[in-house]
Short mmCIF file of C-alpha atoms and ligand atoms in Angstrom, two decimals:
data_model
loop_
_atom_site.label_atom_id
_atom_site.label_comp_id
_atom_site.label_asym_id
_atom_site.label_seq_id
_atom_site.Cartn_x
_atom_site.Cartn_y
_atom_site.Cartn_z
CA UNK A 360 0.00 0.00 0.00
CA UNK A 361 1.27 3.49 -0.89
CA UNK A 362 0.38 6.60 1.12
CA UNK A 363 -0.43 10.05 -0.30
CA UNK A 364 -0.67 13.43 1.41
CA UNK A 365 -4.02 15.19 1.83
CA UNK A 366 -2.36 18.34 0.42
CA UNK A 367 -1.11 16.58 -2.68
CA UNK A 368 2.44 17.95 -2.71
CA UNK A 369 4.49 15.45 -0.68
CA UNK A 370 6.21 12.28 -1.93
CA UNK A 371 4.26 9.03 -1.72
CA UNK A 372 5.51 6.74 1.04
CA UNK A 373 5.15 3.12 2.07
CA UNK A 374 3.57 2.12 5.39
CA UNK A 375 6.76 2.06 7.47
CA UNK A 376 7.86 5.47 6.21
CA UNK A 377 4.41 6.99 6.75
CA UNK A 378 4.42 5.55 10.28
CA UNK A 379 7.70 7.28 11.15
CA UNK A 380 6.96 10.50 9.26
CA UNK A 381 3.71 11.44 11.03
CA UNK A 382 3.06 14.74 9.23
CA UNK A 383 3.76 14.90 5.47
CA UNK A 384 6.40 17.35 4.20
CA UNK A 385 3.70 19.60 2.63
CA UNK A 386 1.97 19.90 6.01
CA UNK A 387 -0.71 17.38 5.04
CA UNK A 388 -1.65 14.04 6.55
CA UNK A 389 -0.95 10.65 5.01
CA UNK A 390 -3.84 8.50 3.76
CA UNK A 391 -3.78 5.25 1.77
CA UNK A 392 -3.67 5.79 -2.00
CA UNK A 393 -6.90 3.75 -2.24
CA UNK A 394 -9.34 2.19 0.22
CA UNK A 395 -9.13 -1.60 0.33
CA UNK A 396 -12.23 -3.73 0.87
CA UNK A 397 -12.54 -5.58 4.13
CA UNK A 398 -10.93 -9.02 4.09
CA UNK A 399 -13.16 -11.92 5.18
CA UNK A 400 -13.19 -11.33 8.93
CA UNK A 401 -15.92 -13.80 9.87
CA UNK A 402 -15.30 -15.69 13.09
CA UNK A 403 -11.73 -14.76 13.96
CA UNK A 404 -10.52 -16.64 17.07
CA UNK A 405 -9.84 -13.42 19.01
CA UNK A 406 -9.65 -9.63 18.74
CA UNK A 407 -5.93 -9.60 17.95
CA UNK A 408 -6.46 -11.91 14.96
CA UNK A 409 -9.31 -9.72 13.73
CA UNK A 410 -7.04 -6.69 14.10
CA UNK A 411 -4.24 -8.28 12.07
CA UNK A 412 -6.69 -9.27 9.31
CA UNK A 413 -8.31 -5.82 9.08
CA UNK A 414 -4.96 -3.98 9.03
CA UNK A 415 -3.12 -6.37 6.69
CA UNK A 416 -4.06 -4.51 3.46
CA UNK A 417 -2.71 -1.24 4.94
CA UNK A 418 0.56 -2.68 6.26
CA UNK A 419 1.47 -5.10 3.46
CA UNK A 420 4.87 -6.71 4.01
CA UNK A 421 6.40 -3.65 5.61
CA UNK A 422 6.86 -5.16 9.08
CA UNK A 423 8.14 -8.54 7.91
CA UNK A 424 6.31 -11.88 7.71
CA UNK A 425 3.95 -12.63 10.59
CA UNK A 426 5.06 -9.51 12.49
CA UNK A 427 1.71 -7.67 12.32
CA UNK A 428 -0.05 -10.66 13.85
CA UNK A 429 2.64 -10.96 16.59
CA UNK A 430 2.46 -7.26 17.48
CA UNK A 431 -1.36 -7.33 17.62
CA UNK A 432 -1.27 -10.27 20.01
CA UNK A 433 1.32 -8.57 22.23
CA UNK A 434 -0.53 -5.23 22.20
CA UNK A 435 -3.97 -6.61 23.03
CA UNK A 436 -2.63 -8.99 25.69
CA UNK A 437 -2.13 -5.82 27.80
CA UNK A 438 -5.93 -5.34 27.96
CA UNK A 439 -7.65 -6.58 31.09
CA UNK A 440 -10.68 -8.12 29.43
CA UNK A 441 -10.62 -11.27 27.29
CA UNK A 442 -12.85 -9.58 24.68
CA UNK A 443 -10.43 -6.58 24.63
CA UNK A 444 -13.32 -4.22 23.65
CA UNK A 445 -16.46 -5.77 25.20
CA UNK A 446 -20.00 -4.71 24.22
CA UNK A 447 -22.50 -3.98 26.99
CA UNK A 448 -26.22 -3.45 26.42
CA UNK A 449 -27.75 -0.47 28.25
CA UNK A 450 -31.21 -0.34 26.63
CA UNK A 451 -33.27 -2.22 24.04
CA UNK A 452 -31.43 -0.68 21.08
CA UNK A 453 -28.53 0.99 22.92
CA UNK A 454 -25.11 -0.56 23.47
CA UNK A 455 -21.78 0.63 24.80
CA UNK A 456 -18.45 -0.67 23.54
CA UNK A 457 -15.88 -0.42 26.34
CA UNK A 458 -12.60 0.74 24.86
CA UNK A 459 -11.00 1.47 28.26
CA UNK A 460 -9.64 -1.89 29.41
CA UNK A 461 -6.08 -1.02 28.39
CA UNK A 462 -3.23 -0.04 30.71
CA UNK A 463 -4.12 3.67 31.03
CA UNK A 464 -7.92 3.33 31.03
CA UNK A 465 -8.67 5.37 27.90
CA UNK A 466 -9.41 4.35 24.32
CA UNK A 467 -6.07 5.75 23.12
CA UNK A 468 -4.45 2.55 24.42
CA UNK A 469 -6.14 0.57 21.61
CA UNK A 470 -3.99 2.39 19.07
CA UNK A 471 -0.92 3.32 21.09
CA UNK A 472 -0.18 -0.12 22.52
CA UNK A 473 0.13 -1.29 18.93
CA UNK A 474 1.77 1.80 17.40
CA UNK A 475 4.53 1.90 20.05
CA UNK A 476 5.44 -1.68 19.17
CA UNK A 477 5.32 -0.89 15.44
CA UNK A 478 7.70 2.06 15.94
CA UNK A 479 10.21 -0.08 17.81
CA UNK A 480 10.02 -2.85 15.19
CA UNK A 481 10.57 -0.52 12.22
CA UNK A 482 13.34 1.43 13.98
CA UNK A 483 15.15 -1.80 14.84
CA UNK A 484 14.91 -2.93 11.19
CA UNK A 485 16.34 0.39 10.03
CA UNK A 486 18.97 0.63 12.80
CA UNK A 487 17.58 3.97 13.95
CA UNK A 488 16.58 5.64 17.21
CA UNK A 489 14.10 8.45 17.84
CA UNK A 490 13.20 10.79 20.66
CA UNK A 491 9.48 11.39 21.05
CA UNK A 492 8.54 14.71 22.61
CA UNK A 493 4.96 15.57 23.39
CA UNK A 494 2.74 17.85 25.42
CA UNK A 495 -0.27 16.51 27.22
CA UNK A 496 -3.17 17.75 29.26
CA UNK A 497 -3.86 14.20 30.40
CA UNK A 498 -4.87 11.09 28.44
CA UNK A 499 -2.57 11.18 25.43
CA UNK A 500 0.64 11.47 27.45
CA UNK A 501 -0.02 8.47 29.64
CA UNK A 502 -1.20 6.30 26.74
CA UNK A 503 1.87 7.28 24.66
CA UNK A 504 4.21 6.55 27.56
CA UNK A 505 2.66 3.18 28.21
CA UNK A 506 2.80 2.36 24.49
CA UNK A 507 6.58 2.92 24.23
CA UNK A 508 7.86 2.08 27.72
CA UNK A 509 10.70 -0.40 27.45
CA UNK A 510 11.14 0.23 23.69
CA UNK A 511 14.82 -0.18 22.80
CA UNK A 512 14.87 2.44 20.05
CA UNK A 513 12.57 5.11 21.47
CA UNK A 514 13.07 7.66 24.24
CA UNK A 515 10.00 9.66 25.24
CA UNK A 516 9.77 13.01 27.02
CA UNK A 517 6.32 14.28 27.95
CA UNK A 518 5.66 17.83 29.16
CA UNK A 519 2.57 18.55 31.23
CA UNK A 520 1.30 21.73 32.87
CA UNK A 521 2.22 21.72 36.59
CA UNK A 522 -0.84 21.39 38.80
CA UNK A 523 -3.28 21.27 35.89
CA UNK A 524 -3.70 17.55 35.25
CA UNK A 525 -5.72 15.30 37.53
CA UNK A 526 -3.76 13.31 40.14
CA UNK A 527 -4.65 10.04 38.41
CA UNK A 528 -3.52 11.35 35.04
CA UNK A 529 -0.23 12.72 36.43
CA UNK A 530 0.58 9.58 38.38
CA UNK A 531 -0.13 7.38 35.36
CA UNK A 532 2.74 9.23 33.66
CA UNK A 533 5.16 9.86 36.51
CA UNK A 534 5.12 6.42 38.14
CA UNK A 535 6.18 4.48 35.02
CA UNK A 536 9.52 2.96 35.94
CA UNK A 537 11.30 2.59 32.63
CA UNK A 538 14.68 4.09 31.68
CA UNK A 539 13.37 5.46 28.34
CA UNK A 540 10.44 7.35 29.91
CA UNK A 541 10.81 10.95 31.14
CA UNK A 542 8.20 13.42 32.28
CA UNK A 543 8.54 17.00 33.35
CA UNK A 544 6.06 19.47 34.77
CA UNK A 545 6.20 22.92 33.19
CA UNK A 546 5.39 25.99 35.21
CA UNK A 547 2.72 27.12 32.73
CA UNK A 548 -0.41 26.05 30.87
CA UNK A 549 -1.05 23.23 28.41
CA UNK A 550 -0.68 25.77 25.59
CA UNK A 551 2.77 26.72 26.94
CA UNK A 552 3.76 23.05 26.87
CA UNK A 553 2.51 22.72 23.31
CA UNK A 554 4.39 25.86 22.25
CA UNK A 555 7.60 24.42 23.76
CA UNK A 556 7.13 21.22 21.76
CA UNK A 557 6.48 23.18 18.56
CA UNK A 558 9.60 25.29 19.19
CA UNK A 559 11.71 22.16 19.66
CA UNK A 560 10.46 20.80 16.31
CA UNK A 561 11.15 24.19 14.68
CA UNK A 562 14.81 24.09 15.83
CA UNK A 563 16.26 22.13 12.88
CA UNK A 564 19.59 21.26 14.52
CA UNK A 565 17.89 20.06 17.68
CA UNK A 566 15.29 18.13 15.70
CA UNK A 567 17.95 16.32 13.65
CA UNK A 568 20.34 15.63 16.55
CA UNK A 569 17.63 14.01 18.60
CA UNK A 570 15.62 12.56 15.68
CA UNK A 571 12.50 14.14 17.15
CA UNK A 572 9.22 12.42 16.51
CA UNK A 573 5.63 12.71 17.71
CA UNK A 574 2.87 10.23 18.43
CA UNK A 575 0.00 12.65 18.08
CA UNK A 576 -3.38 11.77 16.69
CA UNK A 577 -2.47 12.73 13.13
CA UNK A 578 -0.33 9.59 12.77
CA UNK A 579 -1.95 7.31 10.19
CA UNK A 580 -1.19 4.15 12.18
CA UNK A 581 -3.32 5.37 15.08
CA UNK A 582 -6.30 5.96 12.80
CA UNK A 583 -5.75 2.54 11.22
CA UNK A 584 -5.66 0.67 14.54
CA UNK A 585 -9.01 2.21 15.52
CA UNK A 586 -10.79 0.89 12.41
CA UNK A 587 -10.75 -2.57 13.97
CA UNK A 588 -13.22 -2.07 16.81
CA UNK A 589 -15.84 -0.64 14.47
CA UNK A 590 -15.56 -3.81 12.39
CA UNK A 591 -15.78 -5.85 15.61
CA UNK A 592 -18.95 -4.02 16.75
CA UNK A 593 -20.75 -4.40 13.43
CA UNK A 594 -19.73 -8.09 13.23
CA UNK A 595 -20.84 -8.86 16.79
CA UNK A 596 -24.26 -7.24 16.34
CA UNK A 597 -24.60 -8.58 12.78
CA UNK A 598 -25.09 -5.02 11.35
CA UNK A 599 -26.48 -2.65 10.30
CA UNK A 600 -25.38 -0.56 13.29
CA UNK A 601 -25.20 3.15 14.02
CA UNK A 602 -21.97 4.16 15.76
CA UNK A 603 -21.92 7.06 18.23
CA UNK A 604 -18.53 8.63 18.96
CA UNK A 605 -17.51 11.16 21.66
CA UNK A 606 -15.31 13.38 19.53
CA UNK A 607 -12.36 15.76 19.85
CA UNK A 608 -9.74 15.58 17.09
CA UNK A 609 -12.10 13.57 14.85
CA UNK A 610 -9.55 10.72 14.67
CA UNK A 611 -11.90 8.18 16.16
CA UNK A 612 -14.89 9.05 13.91
CA UNK A 613 -12.63 9.05 10.88
CA UNK A 614 -11.59 5.47 11.71
CA UNK A 615 -15.28 4.53 11.74
CA UNK A 616 -15.84 6.16 8.37
CA UNK A 617 -12.94 4.09 7.00
CA UNK A 618 -14.48 0.87 8.41
CA UNK A 619 -17.73 1.79 6.63
CA UNK A 620 -15.85 2.66 3.43
CA UNK A 621 -14.18 -0.77 3.55
CA UNK A 622 -17.59 -2.44 3.66
CA UNK A 623 -18.42 -2.91 7.33
CA UNK A 624 -22.24 -2.74 7.81
CA UNK A 625 -22.34 0.62 9.60
CA UNK A 626 -25.21 2.77 8.37
CA UNK A 627 -24.30 6.05 10.02
CA UNK A 628 -22.39 7.97 12.69
CA UNK A 629 -23.47 10.17 15.54
CA UNK A 630 -20.78 12.71 16.39
CA UNK A 631 -21.05 13.71 20.06
CA UNK A 632 -19.51 17.01 21.17
CA UNK A 633 -19.34 18.81 24.50
CA UNK A 634 -19.72 22.60 24.68
CA UNK A 635 -16.80 22.85 22.23
CA UNK A 636 -19.13 21.96 19.41
CA UNK A 637 -17.48 23.08 16.16
CA UNK A 638 -17.99 19.66 14.54
CA UNK A 639 -21.63 19.45 15.60
CA UNK A 640 -22.23 22.93 14.16
CA UNK A 641 -20.57 21.95 10.90
CA UNK A 642 -22.52 18.72 10.52
CA UNK A 643 -25.88 20.21 11.45
CA UNK A 644 -25.63 23.70 9.93
CA UNK A 645 -22.50 23.85 7.77
CA UNK A 646 -20.92 26.32 10.18
CA UNK A 647 -17.26 25.55 10.86
CA UNK A 648 -16.15 28.69 12.67
CA UNK A 649 -13.63 28.44 15.49
CA UNK A 650 -14.49 29.86 18.91
CA UNK A 651 -12.47 29.94 22.13
CA UNK A 652 -12.03 26.58 23.79
CA UNK A 653 -13.99 26.34 27.02
CA UNK A 654 -12.92 23.86 29.73
CA UNK A 655 -15.50 21.11 30.37
CA UNK A 656 -15.96 17.91 32.38
CA UNK A 657 -14.78 15.99 29.28
CA UNK A 658 -11.35 17.62 28.79
CA UNK A 659 -10.12 15.23 26.09
CA UNK A 660 -12.83 16.67 23.82
CA UNK A 661 -11.97 20.32 24.54
CA UNK A 662 -10.72 21.04 21.04
CA UNK A 663 -11.73 23.56 18.41
CA UNK A 664 -9.62 22.65 15.42
CA UNK A 665 -9.99 18.92 14.81
CA UNK A 666 -6.76 17.95 13.07
CA UNK A 667 -8.05 14.69 11.59
CA UNK A 668 -10.98 16.44 9.93
CA UNK A 669 -8.48 17.19 7.17
CA UNK A 670 -8.58 13.55 6.08
CA UNK A 671 -12.37 13.66 5.68
CA UNK A 672 -12.19 17.01 3.89
CA UNK A 673 -9.78 15.44 1.39
CA UNK A 674 -12.43 12.78 0.66
CA UNK A 675 -15.19 15.38 0.42
CA UNK A 676 -13.02 17.15 -2.14
CA UNK A 677 -12.81 14.01 -4.27
CA UNK A 678 -9.17 13.61 -3.13
CA UNK A 679 -8.14 16.97 -4.58
CA UNK A 680 -5.06 17.84 -2.48
CA UNK A 681 -4.65 21.33 -3.97
CA UNK A 682 -8.21 22.31 -3.06
CA UNK A 683 -7.81 20.82 0.43
CA UNK A 684 -4.61 22.80 1.03
CA UNK A 685 -6.29 25.99 -0.18
CA UNK A 686 -9.34 25.53 2.05
CA UNK A 687 -7.17 24.87 5.08
CA UNK A 688 -4.96 27.88 4.47
CA UNK A 689 -8.05 30.06 4.32
CA UNK A 690 -9.44 28.35 7.43
CA UNK A 691 -6.27 29.15 9.36
CA UNK A 692 -6.35 32.77 8.23
CA UNK A 693 -10.05 33.47 8.79
CA UNK A 694 -11.16 30.91 11.40
CA UNK A 695 -13.96 29.77 9.10
CA UNK A 696 -13.98 26.80 6.76
CA UNK A 697 -15.95 27.16 3.57
CA UNK A 698 -17.34 24.05 1.91
CA UNK A 699 -19.89 24.21 -0.94
CA UNK A 700 -23.35 23.43 0.47
CA UNK A 701 -24.19 20.68 -2.02
CA UNK A 702 -20.77 19.10 -1.56
CA UNK A 703 -21.30 19.05 2.21
CA UNK A 704 -24.86 17.84 1.86
CA UNK A 705 -23.91 15.02 -0.50
CA UNK A 706 -21.16 13.77 1.75
CA UNK A 707 -22.42 14.46 5.27
CA UNK A 708 -26.13 13.79 4.92
CA UNK A 709 -26.97 10.18 5.49
CA UNK A 710 -23.55 9.43 6.97
CA UNK A 711 -23.17 11.84 9.91
CA UNK A 712 -25.49 13.34 12.48
CA UNK A 713 -24.31 15.30 15.51
CA UNK A 714 -25.43 16.39 18.97
CA UNK A 715 -23.92 18.58 21.65
CA UNK A 716 -23.99 17.78 25.36
CA UNK A 717 -22.98 20.49 27.84
CA UNK A 718 -21.67 19.82 31.37
CA UNK A 719 -25.08 19.91 33.02
CA UNK A 720 -26.50 17.42 30.52
CA UNK A 721 -23.37 15.29 30.99
CA UNK A 722 -23.94 15.05 34.75
CA UNK A 723 -27.63 14.28 34.18
CA UNK A 724 -26.70 11.52 31.74
CA UNK A 725 -24.16 9.87 34.10
CA UNK A 726 -26.89 9.91 36.77
CA UNK A 727 -29.54 8.53 34.39
CA UNK A 728 -27.39 5.66 33.12
CA UNK A 729 -26.47 4.75 36.69
CA UNK A 730 -30.11 4.89 37.83
CA UNK A 731 -31.40 2.77 34.95
CA UNK A 732 -28.57 0.22 34.57
CA UNK A 733 -26.35 0.43 37.67
CA UNK A 734 -23.42 1.20 35.39
CA UNK A 735 -20.98 4.06 36.01
CA UNK A 736 -19.84 5.88 32.88
CA UNK A 737 -17.25 8.61 32.48
CA UNK A 738 -18.14 12.14 31.27
CA UNK A 739 -16.78 11.60 27.72
CA UNK A 740 -18.86 8.46 27.30
CA UNK A 741 -21.87 10.30 28.74
CA UNK A 742 -21.82 12.90 25.94
CA UNK A 743 -22.06 9.91 23.61
CA UNK A 744 -24.88 7.98 25.29
CA UNK A 745 -26.88 11.23 25.58
CA UNK A 746 -26.42 11.92 21.86
CA UNK A 747 -27.21 8.31 20.96
CA UNK A 748 -30.46 8.43 22.91
CA UNK A 749 -31.43 11.82 21.46
CA UNK A 750 -30.85 10.84 17.82
CA UNK A 751 -31.44 7.06 17.77
CA UNK A 752 -30.43 4.54 15.09
CA UNK A 753 -30.42 5.30 11.36
CA UNK A 754 -32.44 2.14 10.67
CA UNK A 755 -35.32 1.95 13.15
CA UNK A 756 -34.95 -0.99 15.52
CA UNK A 757 -31.27 -1.55 14.78
CA UNK A 758 -28.60 -1.05 17.47
CA UNK A 759 -26.72 2.14 18.30
CA UNK A 760 -23.25 1.51 19.74
CA UNK A 761 -21.66 4.32 21.77
CA UNK A 762 -17.91 4.10 22.20
CA UNK A 763 -16.97 4.31 25.90
CA UNK A 764 -13.69 6.19 25.61
CA UNK A 765 -12.55 6.33 29.25
CA UNK A 766 -12.96 4.31 32.44
CA UNK A 767 -15.12 6.14 35.02
CA UNK A 768 -12.27 5.98 37.58
CA UNK A 769 -10.26 8.30 35.36
CA UNK A 770 -12.76 11.11 36.04
CA UNK A 771 -13.97 10.30 39.56
CA UNK A 772 -15.06 13.85 40.50
CA UNK A 773 -17.71 14.13 37.79
CA UNK A 774 -18.96 10.61 38.44
CA UNK A 775 -19.21 11.28 42.16
CA UNK A 776 -21.03 14.57 41.56
CA UNK A 777 -23.62 12.75 39.44
CA UNK A 778 -24.11 9.55 41.44
CA UNK A 779 -22.64 10.04 44.91
CA UNK A 780 -20.23 7.16 44.19
CA UNK A 781 -16.51 7.54 43.69
CA UNK A 782 -15.47 4.82 41.23
CA UNK A 783 -12.41 2.85 42.37
CA UNK A 784 -9.37 2.24 40.20
CA UNK A 785 -9.16 -1.26 38.70
CA UNK A 786 -6.88 -3.73 40.43
CA UNK A 787 -3.79 -3.17 38.29
CA UNK A 788 -3.80 0.51 39.30
CA UNK A 789 -5.08 0.11 42.85
CA UNK A 790 -1.67 1.03 44.30
CA UNK A 791 -1.18 4.00 41.92
CA UNK A 792 -1.14 6.44 44.83
CA UNK A 793 1.55 4.44 46.66
CA UNK A 794 3.98 4.27 43.74
CA UNK A 795 6.95 6.65 43.72
CA UNK A 796 6.75 9.49 41.20
CA UNK A 797 9.67 10.28 38.92
CA UNK A 798 9.30 13.76 37.50
CA UNK A 799 10.80 17.23 37.54
CA UNK A 800 9.67 20.83 37.35
CA UNK A 801 11.03 23.35 34.84
CA UNK A 802 10.16 26.94 34.06
CA UNK A 803 8.47 27.77 30.75
CA UNK A 804 11.88 28.27 29.12
CA UNK A 805 12.89 26.66 25.83
CA UNK A 806 16.63 26.55 26.58
CA UNK A 807 16.17 24.73 29.87
CA UNK A 808 13.68 22.29 28.41
CA UNK A 809 15.98 21.52 25.47
CA UNK A 810 18.92 20.89 27.86
CA UNK A 811 16.72 18.51 29.80
CA UNK A 812 15.66 16.61 26.67
CA UNK A 813 19.28 16.34 25.52
CA UNK A 814 20.33 15.08 28.95
CA UNK A 815 17.83 12.22 29.02
CA UNK A 816 17.71 11.14 25.36
CA UNK A 817 20.11 8.37 24.38
CA UNK A 818 20.80 10.50 21.27
CA UNK A 819 21.55 13.59 23.36
C1 PLP W 1719 -8.83 11.49 23.07
C2 PLP W 1719 -10.17 11.24 23.70
C3 PLP W 1719 -11.38 11.55 23.02
C4 PLP W 1719 -11.41 12.20 21.65
O1 PLP W 1719 -10.92 11.37 20.62
P1 PLP W 1719 -10.60 11.98 19.18
O2 PLP W 1719 -9.95 10.88 18.41
O3 PLP W 1719 -9.69 13.15 19.44
O4 PLP W 1719 -11.90 12.39 18.59
C5 PLP W 1719 -12.57 11.23 23.64
N1 PLP W 1719 -12.60 10.69 24.88
C6 PLP W 1719 -11.46 10.41 25.57
C7 PLP W 1719 -11.57 9.83 26.94
C8 PLP W 1719 -10.22 10.65 25.00
O5 PLP W 1719 -9.09 10.37 25.70
#
């Protein structure tokens, strides 16, 4: 499989190169040159085998014979449920797919446990090392760290805003005892951390010396790994199904669209937003205008510019990279994306519906699901189940599956506010608050942060 850029002006790459590149050289995102059809996935013996079968057309021979299958089995063995992503019924036509049984309790583990292993495999084959630097406000950092801990060819340095992540989120990063994992608190905000990371990438000498790399949600391999659970849901419920997705960067919904494009019997998507509802506004009214990000109870969805939307836009544009680049340049300059109404209508209508769920409705929904089923759900999942209930299935009587993106114990304050119960951490994290933390504190100063990264990276 070859990969092309959504902006049409970068060289085509193979899978392994696209994996390591992340962003394309023209600023675009890599997508497969064509969409394969789903291989025969009926009755695989387990989730890992299904995953290897679904991803095989995208990976080809790039990892070596049998390696994709091996890595899938290793990655999904870290999940604490034999079904890996179990389905739970919460009403006659409403289901939840629990994507949070991985090491860090959020759905990002599904992709990052695999992608970390893929990085290490490809780097070993090429005799290379990289240093991953990233900024996190919570979930991504811990999932990335857990995905690459112990990797021989990867060092990772994660910056987080001092005092602004939850205790659980911070400890999930700072208690990982692995020589290639480094975290540092920055005396500043999440935006300051992100600016520091951007500045490190912009420093060409630093970037080359340390072979800087990122594991952010624009990496194709993350999108690819997420296609699998949509196929699993539609298979298990014998389709057609409607999938409902709590959404931030659009990466997760995009993976669902790809599963549908490959032939999985999914007849539509419900995009769930919190108060940061740019995607819901676009889908419902064609209005994609950025506003200030407001903090909510579902912080991993507090995003205004959804980076992965670019991949869908490329498809809406009939894969015209020049037009996509032009639209995005204008979007960055004006804060408003313009798409022709009939183009939007033809592509969006029928496939996507959207609903917005503010904090008050989120709390009400956590309470309602607990009262009616006895199940505790996290605030991100709650935006989804509320949207799923409000909009219902595309085909009357068929199931709606909401993706449960985080374990309730990851956001105990909101759950307690709604139900009076503070969800406990699962057994493998029960001693999280007794584990020693390994972290430092630095001022918001590029020079000091760069010295730190150099001092810990094996390339430094
Ligand atoms: C990252 C995240 C999301 C948003 O996923 P996107 O791929 O950015 O749409 C939703 N819920 C949780 C818990 C997350 O960690």
